[in-house]
């Protein structure tokens, strides 16, 4: 069994969040300059810029340009504080199970909220991810990478920023779970992934339609398929 690999930028963003916790940094403290990040990580400018963008979107850092600039710890609101709390217990195996429970408990709230606030841009993005899931429906690793992308995008569509922050924090742990099928079920993996594509496609269409009852049904169907041990 293996885990869905994170992109280099996602891995770096996760590492930087860990630095904030490990170093006990506070709001306004400088984490590193861009040059320091390049020297420390040996990663390219594009990767570092993408990691900085991800962290800025999460509200974890401020990106300051120019001489003396770089990444600085953002003013920690409640959601960011919670993310740091979750990161500090990430080494505890029980925290992954707890994260799954939190993620699952918030799924319906997030998706219904997304249905109530879905814009035309959101709809375009969500349907594009479904297309990528279909294109990768015979490769579990690629499929799961787009699966997590879809659920992150649904969370970003919702207007409840607190619920979104908690959900995304929990999902950061869930993304590290094994994704390969057991040997007993590997032969039918293509059929299983095709079923999951269909379930996610219906979830997206329910959200795009703005129909909360349809979304509730789609969430239940998603939960039923995703909960099966594979």
Tab-separated table of C-alpha atoms in Angstrom:
chain	number	residue	atom	x	y	z
A	1	UNK	CA	0.000	0.000	0.000
A	2	UNK	CA	1.221	3.500	-0.850
A	3	UNK	CA	-0.011	7.020	-0.274
A	4	UNK	CA	-1.085	9.593	-2.815
A	5	UNK	CA	2.087	11.581	-3.502
A	6	UNK	CA	1.905	15.297	-2.853
A	7	UNK	CA	3.335	17.710	-5.388
A	8	UNK	CA	6.661	19.294	-4.488
A	9	UNK	CA	4.901	22.569	-3.735
A	10	UNK	CA	2.354	20.850	-1.454
A	11	UNK	CA	5.131	18.990	0.348
A	12	UNK	CA	7.077	22.204	0.841
A	13	UNK	CA	3.976	24.032	2.109
A	14	UNK	CA	3.401	21.246	4.615
A	15	UNK	CA	7.054	21.399	5.689
A	16	UNK	CA	6.899	25.166	6.183
A	17	UNK	CA	3.759	24.823	8.315
A	18	UNK	CA	5.742	22.376	10.414
A	19	UNK	CA	8.549	24.920	10.786
A	20	UNK	CA	6.099	27.449	12.195
A	21	UNK	CA	5.055	24.981	14.877
A	22	UNK	CA	8.503	23.518	15.592
A	23	UNK	CA	10.204	26.912	15.876
A	24	UNK	CA	7.414	28.418	17.953
A	25	UNK	CA	7.056	31.317	15.521
A	26	UNK	CA	4.471	34.017	16.163
A	27	UNK	CA	2.509	36.381	13.935
A	28	UNK	CA	4.892	38.724	12.120
A	29	UNK	CA	7.957	36.507	12.534
A	30	UNK	CA	9.928	35.883	9.377
A	31	UNK	CA	10.066	32.264	8.311
A	32	UNK	CA	12.594	32.644	5.488
A	33	UNK	CA	13.438	34.740	2.465
A	34	UNK	CA	12.852	33.280	-0.973
A	35	UNK	CA	16.625	32.944	-1.469
A	36	UNK	CA	16.934	31.103	1.847
A	37	UNK	CA	14.176	28.733	0.798
A	38	UNK	CA	15.927	28.008	-2.498
A	39	UNK	CA	19.228	27.368	-0.721
A	40	UNK	CA	17.637	25.195	1.980
A	41	UNK	CA	15.311	23.140	-0.197
A	42	UNK	CA	17.208	23.117	-3.528
A	43	UNK	CA	13.845	23.642	-5.219
A	44	UNK	CA	13.117	25.962	-8.131
A	45	UNK	CA	11.512	29.377	-8.009
A	46	UNK	CA	8.226	28.119	-9.469
A	47	UNK	CA	7.852	25.411	-6.808
A	48	UNK	CA	8.654	27.817	-3.979
A	49	UNK	CA	6.259	30.443	-5.365
A	50	UNK	CA	3.480	27.854	-5.617
A	51	UNK	CA	4.086	26.708	-2.026
A	52	UNK	CA	3.956	30.338	-0.887
A	53	UNK	CA	0.681	30.814	-2.756
A	54	UNK	CA	-0.847	27.735	-1.106
A	55	UNK	CA	0.186	28.937	2.338
A	56	UNK	CA	-1.079	32.466	1.701
A	57	UNK	CA	-4.462	31.085	0.571
A	58	UNK	CA	-4.685	29.109	3.817
A	59	UNK	CA	-4.003	32.261	5.798
A	60	UNK	CA	-0.843	30.763	7.256
A	61	UNK	CA	1.713	33.223	5.858
A	62	UNK	CA	2.111	36.701	4.461
A	63	UNK	CA	4.288	37.004	1.368
A	64	UNK	CA	6.253	40.267	1.342
A	65	UNK	CA	8.190	41.317	-1.766
A	66	UNK	CA	11.423	43.255	-2.053
A	67	UNK	CA	14.542	43.558	0.071
A	68	UNK	CA	13.891	42.176	3.527
A	69	UNK	CA	10.832	40.356	2.244
A	70	UNK	CA	9.979	36.672	2.151
A	71	UNK	CA	7.505	34.536	4.071
A	72	UNK	CA	6.206	35.813	7.387
A	73	UNK	CA	3.808	34.167	9.828
A	74	UNK	CA	0.357	35.641	9.262
A	75	UNK	CA	-1.845	36.989	12.007
A	76	UNK	CA	-3.281	33.754	13.338
A	77	UNK	CA	-7.040	33.685	13.300
A	78	UNK	CA	-8.996	30.864	14.863
A	79	UNK	CA	-8.766	28.641	11.787
A	80	UNK	CA	-4.993	29.028	11.445
A	81	UNK	CA	-4.517	28.320	15.147
A	82	UNK	CA	-6.540	25.149	14.710
A	83	UNK	CA	-4.408	24.099	11.737
A	84	UNK	CA	-1.281	24.516	13.860
A	85	UNK	CA	-2.845	22.482	16.652
A	86	UNK	CA	-3.609	19.659	14.240
A	87	UNK	CA	-0.092	19.809	12.807
A	88	UNK	CA	1.400	19.526	16.271
A	89	UNK	CA	-0.311	16.163	16.811
A	90	UNK	CA	0.200	14.826	13.285
A	91	UNK	CA	2.751	12.295	14.496
A	92	UNK	CA	0.078	10.584	16.595
A	93	UNK	CA	-1.484	7.745	14.524
A	94	UNK	CA	-4.796	8.226	16.357
A	95	UNK	CA	-4.974	11.767	14.989
A	96	UNK	CA	-5.431	10.406	11.462
A	97	UNK	CA	-8.494	8.432	12.536
A	98	UNK	CA	-9.785	11.520	14.309
A	99	UNK	CA	-9.199	13.573	11.161
A	100	UNK	CA	-11.215	11.081	9.095
A	101	UNK	CA	-14.104	11.340	11.559
A	102	UNK	CA	-14.013	15.152	11.475
A	103	UNK	CA	-13.782	15.249	7.679
A	104	UNK	CA	-16.710	12.848	7.289
A	105	UNK	CA	-18.836	14.721	9.837
A	106	UNK	CA	-18.313	18.009	7.970
A	107	UNK	CA	-18.819	16.630	4.451
A	108	UNK	CA	-22.563	17.287	4.215
A	109	UNK	CA	-22.318	20.740	5.819
A	110	UNK	CA	-19.535	21.761	3.408
A	111	UNK	CA	-21.277	20.441	0.288
A	112	UNK	CA	-24.668	21.942	1.108
A	113	UNK	CA	-23.003	25.276	1.835
A	114	UNK	CA	-21.182	24.964	-1.499
A	115	UNK	CA	-24.508	24.321	-3.261
A	116	UNK	CA	-25.895	27.514	-1.767
A	117	UNK	CA	-22.923	29.637	-2.888
A	118	UNK	CA	-21.695	27.999	-6.103
A	119	UNK	CA	-20.788	30.548	-8.785
A	120	UNK	CA	-20.342	30.036	-12.520
A	121	UNK	CA	-16.558	30.012	-11.996
A	122	UNK	CA	-16.912	27.397	-9.255
A	123	UNK	CA	-19.059	25.245	-11.541
A	124	UNK	CA	-16.494	25.441	-14.346
A	125	UNK	CA	-13.636	24.478	-12.013
A	126	UNK	CA	-15.543	21.601	-10.411
A	127	UNK	CA	-16.605	20.117	-13.759
A	128	UNK	CA	-13.047	20.402	-15.067
A	129	UNK	CA	-11.810	18.335	-12.112
A	130	UNK	CA	-14.455	15.701	-12.824
A	131	UNK	CA	-13.156	15.533	-16.407
A	132	UNK	CA	-9.655	14.918	-15.062
A	133	UNK	CA	-10.983	12.201	-12.757
A	134	UNK	CA	-12.598	10.480	-15.756
A	135	UNK	CA	-9.363	10.695	-17.739
A	136	UNK	CA	-7.504	9.008	-14.869
A	137	UNK	CA	-10.140	6.469	-13.861
A	138	UNK	CA	-7.791	3.530	-14.517
A	139	UNK	CA	-4.924	4.876	-12.404
A	140	UNK	CA	-5.738	4.946	-8.717
A	141	UNK	CA	-2.929	7.296	-7.683
A	142	UNK	CA	-3.866	9.897	-10.304
A	143	UNK	CA	-7.554	9.417	-9.615
A	144	UNK	CA	-7.095	9.974	-5.892
A	145	UNK	CA	-4.985	13.069	-6.486
A	146	UNK	CA	-7.917	14.581	-8.402
A	147	UNK	CA	-10.346	13.275	-5.786
A	148	UNK	CA	-8.591	15.326	-3.097
A	149	UNK	CA	-8.408	18.275	-5.502
A	150	UNK	CA	-12.185	18.086	-5.982
A	151	UNK	CA	-12.974	18.006	-2.273
A	152	UNK	CA	-10.625	20.915	-1.616
A	153	UNK	CA	-12.341	22.894	-4.378
A	154	UNK	CA	-15.796	22.078	-2.965
A	155	UNK	CA	-14.630	23.320	0.432
A	156	UNK	CA	-13.352	26.525	-1.139
A	157	UNK	CA	-16.771	27.020	-2.761
A	158	UNK	CA	-18.491	26.991	0.623
A	159	UNK	CA	-18.907	30.326	2.420
A	160	UNK	CA	-18.425	29.026	5.976
A	161	UNK	CA	-14.736	29.847	6.392
A	162	UNK	CA	-14.455	28.256	9.821
A	163	UNK	CA	-15.916	24.931	8.644
A	164	UNK	CA	-13.737	25.105	5.528
A	165	UNK	CA	-10.592	25.634	7.608
A	166	UNK	CA	-11.360	22.710	9.896
A	167	UNK	CA	-12.298	20.485	6.941
A	168	UNK	CA	-9.112	21.275	4.989
A	169	UNK	CA	-6.973	20.756	8.089
A	170	UNK	CA	-8.537	17.346	8.670
A	171	UNK	CA	-8.170	16.477	4.989
A	172	UNK	CA	-4.440	17.204	5.118
A	173	UNK	CA	-4.144	14.113	7.326
A	174	UNK	CA	-6.588	12.015	5.286
A	175	UNK	CA	-4.617	12.634	2.080
A	176	UNK	CA	-1.728	10.640	3.540
A	177	UNK	CA	-3.796	7.482	3.945
A	178	UNK	CA	-3.013	4.415	1.770
A	179	UNK	CA	-4.768	4.463	-1.589
A	180	UNK	CA	-3.812	1.230	-3.307
A	181	UNK	CA	-6.347	-1.635	-3.310
A	182	UNK	CA	-5.799	-4.815	-1.366
A	183	UNK	CA	-4.650	-7.736	-3.516
A	184	UNK	CA	-8.097	-9.359	-3.125
A	185	UNK	CA	-9.847	-6.408	-4.794
A	186	UNK	CA	-7.212	-5.225	-7.283
A	187	UNK	CA	-8.777	-7.066	-10.240
A	188	UNK	CA	-11.995	-5.027	-9.933
A	189	UNK	CA	-10.310	-1.703	-9.233
A	190	UNK	CA	-11.257	-0.190	-12.608
A	191	UNK	CA	-14.943	-0.844	-12.008
A	192	UNK	CA	-14.717	0.588	-8.516
A	193	UNK	CA	-13.012	3.773	-9.705
A	194	UNK	CA	-15.581	4.196	-12.486
A	195	UNK	CA	-18.319	3.997	-9.850
A	196	UNK	CA	-16.554	6.643	-7.791
A	197	UNK	CA	-16.290	8.929	-10.800
A	198	UNK	CA	-20.048	8.641	-11.316
A	199	UNK	CA	-20.757	9.383	-7.652
A	200	UNK	CA	-18.504	12.440	-7.650
A	201	UNK	CA	-19.949	13.676	-10.942
A	202	UNK	CA	-23.434	13.566	-9.439
A	203	UNK	CA	-22.195	15.353	-6.327
A	204	UNK	CA	-20.798	18.158	-8.471
A	205	UNK	CA	-23.967	18.463	-10.538
A	206	UNK	CA	-26.044	18.556	-7.357
A	207	UNK	CA	-23.882	21.352	-5.958
A	208	UNK	CA	-23.934	23.273	-9.242
A	209	UNK	CA	-27.717	22.982	-9.423
A	210	UNK	CA	-28.061	24.618	-6.005
A	211	UNK	CA	-30.481	21.878	-4.978
A	212	UNK	CA	-29.701	21.133	-1.330
A	213	UNK	CA	-31.920	18.036	-1.160
A	214	UNK	CA	-30.201	16.579	-4.214
A	215	UNK	CA	-26.854	17.449	-2.637
A	216	UNK	CA	-27.807	15.638	0.567
A	217	UNK	CA	-28.634	12.513	-1.458
A	218	UNK	CA	-25.379	12.833	-3.406
A	219	UNK	CA	-23.368	13.119	-0.184
A	220	UNK	CA	-25.035	9.955	1.146
A	221	UNK	CA	-24.208	8.087	-2.078
A	222	UNK	CA	-20.630	9.355	-1.952
A	223	UNK	CA	-20.269	8.253	1.659
A	224	UNK	CA	-21.647	4.799	0.842
A	225	UNK	CA	-19.170	4.172	-1.985
A	226	UNK	CA	-16.149	5.799	-0.346
A	227	UNK	CA	-16.656	3.915	2.910
A	228	UNK	CA	-16.141	0.531	1.311
A	229	UNK	CA	-12.758	-1.007	2.174
A	230	UNK	CA	-10.690	-1.188	-1.009
